[in-house]
mmCIF file of C-alpha atoms in Angstrom:
data_model
loop_
_atom_site.group_PDB
_atom_site.id
_atom_site.type_symbol
_atom_site.label_atom_id
_atom_site.label_comp_id
_atom_site.label_asym_id
_atom_site.label_seq_id
_atom_site.Cartn_x
_atom_site.Cartn_y
_atom_site.Cartn_z
ATOM 1 C CA MET A 1 65.328 -22.442 15.328
ATOM 2 C CA THR A 2 63.874 -18.943 15.531
ATOM 3 C CA GLU A 3 64.726 -18.343 11.867
ATOM 4 C CA LEU A 4 63.072 -21.649 10.932
ATOM 5 C CA LEU A 5 59.863 -20.685 12.749
ATOM 6 C CA VAL A 6 59.857 -17.312 11.059
ATOM 7 C CA ASP A 7 60.320 -18.961 7.657
ATOM 8 C CA ARG A 8 57.456 -21.388 8.310
ATOM 9 C CA ALA A 9 55.206 -18.547 9.437
ATOM 10 C CA ALA A 10 56.134 -16.600 6.351
ATOM 11 C CA ASN A 11 55.405 -19.608 4.166
ATOM 12 C CA ARG A 12 51.991 -20.067 5.787
ATOM 13 C CA SER A 13 51.248 -16.396 5.265
ATOM 14 C CA THR A 14 52.394 -16.518 1.655
ATOM 15 C CA CYS A 15 50.401 -19.689 0.975
ATOM 16 C CA GLY A 16 47.352 -18.111 2.617
ATOM 17 C CA HIS A 17 47.593 -15.058 0.412
ATOM 18 C CA MET A 18 48.165 -17.269 -2.650
ATOM 19 C CA THR A 19 45.142 -19.401 -1.750
ATOM 20 C CA MET A 20 42.963 -16.344 -1.327
ATOM 21 C CA ARG A 21 44.243 -14.963 -4.651
ATOM 22 C CA VAL A 22 43.301 -18.233 -6.340
ATOM 23 C CA LEU A 23 40.005 -18.870 -4.579
ATOM 24 C CA PHE A 24 38.537 -15.382 -4.383
ATOM 25 C CA PRO A 25 38.184 -14.849 -8.132
ATOM 26 C CA THR A 26 36.580 -18.301 -8.406
ATOM 27 C CA ILE A 27 34.120 -17.578 -5.595
ATOM 28 C CA LEU A 28 33.407 -14.117 -6.996
ATOM 29 C CA ALA A 29 32.847 -15.517 -10.481
ATOM 30 C CA ALA A 30 30.442 -18.133 -9.154
ATOM 31 C CA PHE A 31 28.533 -15.522 -7.153
ATOM 32 C CA CYS A 32 28.325 -13.164 -10.124
ATOM 33 C CA ALA A 33 27.118 -15.980 -12.371
ATOM 34 C CA THR A 34 24.391 -16.878 -9.886
ATOM 35 C CA HIS A 35 23.444 -13.220 -9.501
ATOM 36 C CA ALA A 36 23.331 -12.784 -13.285
ATOM 37 C CA VAL A 37 21.038 -15.788 -13.698
ATOM 38 C CA ALA A 38 18.725 -14.532 -10.950
ATOM 39 C CA THR A 39 18.707 -11.039 -12.426
ATOM 40 C CA ASP A 40 18.069 -12.321 -15.947
ATOM 41 C CA LYS A 41 15.137 -14.390 -14.716
ATOM 42 C CA CYS A 42 13.460 -11.613 -12.785
ATOM 43 C CA THR A 43 14.014 -8.896 -15.386
ATOM 44 C CA ALA A 44 12.941 -10.850 -18.473
ATOM 45 C CA ASP A 45 9.683 -9.931 -20.186
ATOM 46 C CA ALA A 46 6.559 -11.200 -18.405
ATOM 47 C CA MET A 47 2.825 -11.332 -19.016
ATOM 48 C CA ILE A 48 0.120 -10.869 -16.384
ATOM 49 C CA VAL A 49 -3.077 -12.807 -17.117
ATOM 50 C CA PHE A 50 -5.833 -11.192 -15.077
ATOM 51 C CA ASP A 51 -9.269 -12.525 -14.187
ATOM 52 C CA GLY A 52 -11.977 -10.038 -15.159
ATOM 53 C CA SER A 53 -14.833 -12.549 -15.180
ATOM 54 C CA GLY A 54 -18.164 -11.983 -13.474
ATOM 55 C CA SER A 55 -17.137 -13.927 -10.371
ATOM 56 C CA MET A 56 -14.619 -11.188 -9.549
ATOM 57 C CA ALA A 57 -17.640 -9.023 -8.705
ATOM 58 C CA GLU A 58 -19.242 -11.608 -6.405
ATOM 59 C CA MET A 59 -19.787 -10.858 -2.741
ATOM 60 C CA GLY A 60 -22.069 -11.618 0.188
ATOM 61 C CA PHE A 61 -21.414 -15.314 0.720
ATOM 62 C CA ASN A 62 -18.584 -17.718 1.527
ATOM 63 C CA ASP A 63 -16.791 -15.074 3.556
ATOM 64 C CA ILE A 64 -16.410 -12.519 0.746
ATOM 65 C CA SER A 65 -17.391 -9.141 2.185
ATOM 66 C CA GLU A 66 -16.644 -7.064 -0.918
ATOM 67 C CA PRO A 67 -16.104 -7.893 -4.583
ATOM 68 C CA ARG A 68 -12.750 -9.545 -5.256
ATOM 69 C CA ILE A 69 -11.955 -6.912 -7.854
ATOM 70 C CA PHE A 70 -11.727 -4.188 -5.181
ATOM 71 C CA GLU A 71 -8.812 -5.790 -3.334
ATOM 72 C CA ALA A 72 -7.272 -6.952 -6.608
ATOM 73 C CA ARG A 73 -7.131 -3.356 -7.825
ATOM 74 C CA ARG A 74 -5.459 -2.223 -4.605
ATOM 75 C CA ALA A 75 -2.916 -5.064 -4.734
ATOM 76 C CA VAL A 76 -1.964 -4.259 -8.329
ATOM 77 C CA ALA A 77 -1.556 -0.577 -7.438
ATOM 78 C CA GLU A 78 0.754 -1.483 -4.544
ATOM 79 C CA ALA A 79 2.892 -4.147 -6.214
ATOM 80 C CA VAL A 80 3.248 -3.291 -9.885
ATOM 81 C CA PRO A 81 5.010 0.127 -9.783
ATOM 82 C CA GLU A 82 8.117 -1.359 -8.170
ATOM 83 C CA ILE A 83 8.076 -4.436 -10.415
ATOM 84 C CA ALA A 84 7.717 -2.410 -13.604
ATOM 85 C CA GLN A 85 10.991 -0.607 -12.874
ATOM 86 C CA THR A 86 13.005 -3.759 -13.585
ATOM 87 C CA ARG A 87 11.045 -5.679 -16.219
ATOM 88 C CA ARG A 88 8.728 -5.149 -19.145
ATOM 89 C CA LEU A 89 5.160 -6.239 -18.414
ATOM 90 C CA GLY A 90 2.283 -7.149 -20.688
ATOM 91 C CA LEU A 91 -1.356 -7.762 -19.828
ATOM 92 C CA VAL A 92 -4.092 -10.168 -20.918
ATOM 93 C CA VAL A 93 -7.573 -9.784 -19.427
ATOM 94 C CA TYR A 94 -10.269 -12.419 -19.743
ATOM 95 C CA GLY A 95 -13.984 -12.278 -19.033
ATOM 96 C CA PRO A 96 -15.634 -9.026 -20.148
ATOM 97 C CA ASN A 97 -16.462 -7.537 -23.547
ATOM 98 C CA GLY A 98 -16.868 -10.739 -25.516
ATOM 99 C CA GLU A 99 -19.532 -11.502 -28.113
ATOM 100 C CA ASP A 100 -20.665 -14.263 -25.787
ATOM 101 C CA GLU A 101 -19.774 -15.582 -22.323
ATOM 102 C CA CYS A 102 -16.492 -17.197 -23.396
ATOM 103 C CA THR A 103 -15.049 -14.855 -26.016
ATOM 104 C CA GLY A 104 -13.971 -12.076 -23.672
ATOM 105 C CA LEU A 105 -10.234 -12.398 -24.312
ATOM 106 C CA ASP A 106 -8.243 -9.199 -24.588
ATOM 107 C CA LEU A 107 -4.522 -8.788 -25.141
ATOM 108 C CA ARG A 108 -4.367 -5.281 -23.702
ATOM 109 C CA PHE A 109 -0.691 -4.762 -24.562
ATOM 110 C CA PRO A 110 2.518 -6.770 -25.077
ATOM 111 C CA PRO A 111 5.508 -6.513 -22.718
ATOM 112 C CA THR A 112 6.175 -2.800 -22.375
ATOM 113 C CA ALA A 113 8.735 -0.776 -20.444
ATOM 114 C CA ASN A 114 7.453 1.222 -17.473
ATOM 115 C CA ALA A 115 4.029 -0.363 -17.810
ATOM 116 C CA ALA A 116 2.849 0.258 -14.237
ATOM 117 C CA GLY A 117 0.437 3.034 -15.184
ATOM 118 C CA ALA A 118 -1.021 1.035 -18.062
ATOM 119 C CA VAL A 119 -1.532 -2.076 -15.919
ATOM 120 C CA ILE A 120 -3.117 -0.135 -13.053
ATOM 121 C CA ASP A 121 -5.403 1.856 -15.366
ATOM 122 C CA ALA A 122 -6.573 -1.289 -17.145
ATOM 123 C CA VAL A 123 -7.362 -3.137 -13.918
ATOM 124 C CA ASN A 124 -9.062 -0.100 -12.367
ATOM 125 C CA ALA A 125 -11.290 0.268 -15.426
ATOM 126 C CA LEU A 126 -12.401 -3.375 -15.390
ATOM 127 C CA GLU A 127 -16.095 -4.070 -14.990
ATOM 128 C CA PRO A 128 -16.079 -7.821 -14.338
ATOM 129 C CA SER A 129 -18.422 -9.885 -16.482
ATOM 130 C CA GLY A 130 -18.501 -12.990 -18.613
ATOM 131 C CA SER A 131 -17.196 -16.477 -17.928
ATOM 132 C CA THR A 132 -13.664 -17.753 -17.423
ATOM 133 C CA PRO A 133 -11.658 -18.836 -20.485
ATOM 134 C CA LEU A 134 -8.438 -18.835 -18.455
ATOM 135 C CA THR A 135 -6.755 -21.594 -20.492
ATOM 136 C CA GLN A 136 -7.061 -19.660 -23.741
ATOM 137 C CA ALA A 137 -5.944 -16.479 -21.972
ATOM 138 C CA VAL A 138 -2.719 -18.151 -20.816
ATOM 139 C CA ARG A 139 -2.163 -19.471 -24.346
ATOM 140 C CA ILE A 140 -2.475 -15.928 -25.735
ATOM 141 C CA ALA A 141 0.112 -14.718 -23.208
ATOM 142 C CA ALA A 142 2.498 -17.568 -24.057
ATOM 143 C CA ASP A 143 2.194 -16.907 -27.779
ATOM 144 C CA GLU A 144 2.832 -13.202 -27.230
ATOM 145 C CA LEU A 145 6.058 -14.124 -25.404
ATOM 146 C CA GLN A 146 7.060 -16.468 -28.276
ATOM 147 C CA TYR A 147 7.383 -19.261 -25.744
ATOM 148 C CA LYS A 148 8.633 -21.843 -28.247
ATOM 149 C CA THR A 149 11.808 -19.886 -28.956
ATOM 150 C CA LYS A 150 12.284 -17.638 -25.908
ATOM 151 C CA PRO A 151 11.990 -17.921 -22.112
ATOM 152 C CA ALA A 152 8.452 -17.035 -21.050
ATOM 153 C CA ALA A 153 7.214 -15.937 -17.625
ATOM 154 C CA ILE A 154 3.466 -15.745 -17.024
ATOM 155 C CA VAL A 155 1.565 -14.860 -13.842
ATOM 156 C CA LEU A 156 -2.087 -15.903 -13.796
ATOM 157 C CA VAL A 157 -4.389 -14.231 -11.273
ATOM 158 C CA THR A 158 -7.635 -16.197 -11.013
ATOM 159 C CA ASP A 159 -10.449 -16.914 -8.595
ATOM 160 C CA GLY A 160 -10.129 -20.525 -9.544
ATOM 161 C CA LYS A 161 -12.421 -21.833 -12.248
ATOM 162 C CA GLU A 162 -12.162 -22.639 -15.966
ATOM 163 C CA THR A 163 -15.729 -22.340 -17.216
ATOM 164 C CA CYS A 164 -15.294 -22.284 -20.986
ATOM 165 C CA GLY A 165 -14.210 -25.840 -21.704
ATOM 166 C CA GLY A 166 -10.483 -25.178 -21.703
ATOM 167 C CA LEU A 167 -8.061 -27.846 -20.484
ATOM 168 C CA PRO A 168 -5.417 -26.133 -18.355
ATOM 169 C CA CYS A 169 -3.489 -29.337 -17.657
ATOM 170 C CA ALA A 170 -3.252 -30.173 -21.366
ATOM 171 C CA LEU A 171 -1.943 -26.662 -21.999
ATOM 172 C CA ALA A 172 0.541 -27.116 -19.157
ATOM 173 C CA ASN A 173 1.953 -30.220 -20.867
ATOM 174 C CA GLU A 174 2.206 -28.341 -24.146
ATOM 175 C CA LEU A 175 4.019 -25.386 -22.591
ATOM 176 C CA HIS A 176 6.399 -27.733 -20.784
ATOM 177 C CA ASN A 177 7.130 -29.941 -23.778
ATOM 178 C CA GLU A 178 7.273 -27.331 -26.526
ATOM 179 C CA GLY A 179 8.449 -24.236 -24.669
ATOM 180 C CA ALA A 180 12.038 -23.031 -24.657
ATOM 181 C CA ASP A 181 11.760 -22.223 -20.937
ATOM 182 C CA THR A 182 8.183 -21.468 -19.948
ATOM 183 C CA THR A 183 7.140 -20.813 -16.366
ATOM 184 C CA VAL A 184 3.585 -20.138 -15.258
ATOM 185 C CA HIS A 185 2.904 -18.888 -11.736
ATOM 186 C CA VAL A 186 -0.686 -19.194 -10.552
ATOM 187 C CA ILE A 187 -2.204 -16.996 -7.851
ATOM 188 C CA GLY A 188 -5.549 -18.324 -6.658
ATOM 189 C CA PHE A 189 -7.349 -15.296 -5.232
ATOM 190 C CA LYS A 190 -10.180 -16.052 -2.806
ATOM 191 C CA VAL A 191 -10.793 -19.418 -4.445
ATOM 192 C CA ARG A 192 -14.040 -21.033 -3.317
ATOM 193 C CA SER A 193 -15.531 -24.477 -3.835
ATOM 194 C CA GLN A 194 -17.812 -24.949 -6.785
ATOM 195 C CA PHE A 195 -20.860 -25.369 -4.587
ATOM 196 C CA PHE A 196 -22.471 -22.755 -2.383
ATOM 197 C CA SER A 197 -21.939 -23.232 1.342
ATOM 198 C CA TRP A 198 -23.414 -21.264 4.228
ATOM 199 C CA ASN A 199 -20.635 -22.736 6.351
ATOM 200 C CA SER A 200 -17.844 -20.653 4.900
ATOM 201 C CA GLN A 201 -15.368 -21.906 7.475
ATOM 202 C CA SER A 202 -15.301 -25.286 5.785
ATOM 203 C CA ASP A 203 -14.272 -23.678 2.490
ATOM 204 C CA ARG A 204 -11.693 -21.207 3.711
ATOM 205 C CA GLY A 205 -8.234 -21.995 2.410
ATOM 206 C CA ALA A 206 -9.140 -25.498 1.244
ATOM 207 C CA PRO A 207 -10.062 -25.236 -2.475
ATOM 208 C CA GLU A 208 -7.400 -24.714 -5.117
ATOM 209 C CA SER A 209 -7.723 -23.472 -8.663
ATOM 210 C CA VAL A 210 -8.027 -26.081 -11.386
ATOM 211 C CA ALA A 211 -5.232 -24.092 -13.026
ATOM 212 C CA ARG A 212 -2.711 -25.290 -10.440
ATOM 213 C CA CYS A 213 -1.350 -27.848 -12.927
ATOM 214 C CA LEU A 214 -0.135 -24.927 -15.057
ATOM 215 C CA SER A 215 2.315 -24.000 -12.325
ATOM 216 C CA ASP A 216 3.100 -27.552 -11.195
ATOM 217 C CA GLN A 217 4.032 -28.756 -14.661
ATOM 218 C CA THR A 218 6.042 -25.709 -15.728
ATOM 219 C CA GLY A 219 8.101 -25.290 -12.555
ATOM 220 C CA GLY A 220 6.172 -22.274 -11.348
ATOM 221 C CA THR A 221 4.590 -21.588 -7.973
ATOM 222 C CA TYR A 222 0.999 -21.860 -6.835
ATOM 223 C CA THR A 223 -0.169 -19.424 -4.155
ATOM 224 C CA ASN A 224 -3.507 -19.170 -2.395
ATOM 225 C CA ALA A 225 -4.191 -15.529 -1.526
ATOM 226 C CA GLU A 226 -7.089 -14.586 0.750
ATOM 227 C CA THR A 227 -6.232 -11.017 1.682
ATOM 228 C CA LEU A 228 -4.966 -7.818 0.112
ATOM 229 C CA ASP A 229 -1.557 -8.281 1.738
ATOM 230 C CA GLN A 230 -1.287 -11.876 0.543
ATOM 231 C CA LEU A 231 -2.177 -10.970 -3.033
ATOM 232 C CA THR A 232 0.282 -8.065 -3.008
ATOM 233 C CA ALA A 233 3.034 -10.330 -1.659
ATOM 234 C CA ALA A 234 2.264 -13.009 -4.251
ATOM 235 C CA LEU A 235 2.561 -10.511 -7.104
ATOM 236 C CA ARG A 236 5.880 -9.277 -5.751
ATOM 237 C CA ALA A 237 7.195 -12.806 -5.235
ATOM 238 C CA THR A 238 6.306 -14.025 -8.720
ATOM 239 C CA LEU A 239 7.135 -10.902 -10.738
ATOM 240 C CA GLY A 240 9.717 -9.004 -8.692
ATOM 241 C CA CYS A 241 13.439 -9.456 -8.115
ATOM 242 C CA LYS A 242 14.582 -10.868 -4.793
ATOM 243 C CA LEU A 243 17.675 -9.158 -3.417
ATOM 244 C CA LEU A 244 20.580 -11.580 -2.902
ATOM 245 C CA PHE A 245 22.350 -9.310 -0.420
#
């Protein structure tokens, strides 16, 4: 009887080791595959589309105590250096330096390795002006990423409005239907309602950018950011790699 118990215990032990030998490689392979997908996604080339329109310099009403561009510059300086270590970043700026209000569209540079300094310098040098052709700016970024044949990741930072006749939702459908794998994340920074209101409390946190459909229809995220910390976190969440362990 004692020998029989020993044999059964040995069999259980052997089977346990055999099961672990069979299962562990499978579990490890699945984990590595998931990790590889996550890493590929968060290290692929990306474009930042940045709002440099005149409204980024607004202040003094609707609970905006300093121009939006001030906090935006600080958020970019905090978030981008870490992000740029793992992925190539490009930059499109819209708003200033156009021949008229709606032609200020500037592909500053395509996805570039170690682009933190270039991104920060470009944003710091911005003097906001012009209107908001955000739809065309996102299209420029998508084309630069060759979105019809390659995965494309775009992060749009905007204070909310399209003021140059663009149709962001129509573009969203196009990117979704014709893109190989196009994702647009939209960060609405201090978005305010279209109409002036002395009662800023009624506006706080309620309005959303008309560009939200760009994220909704491409599987991206939409984030309302009201503070420096929230904008910094949104940039990290949409452009950075999340650690799995």
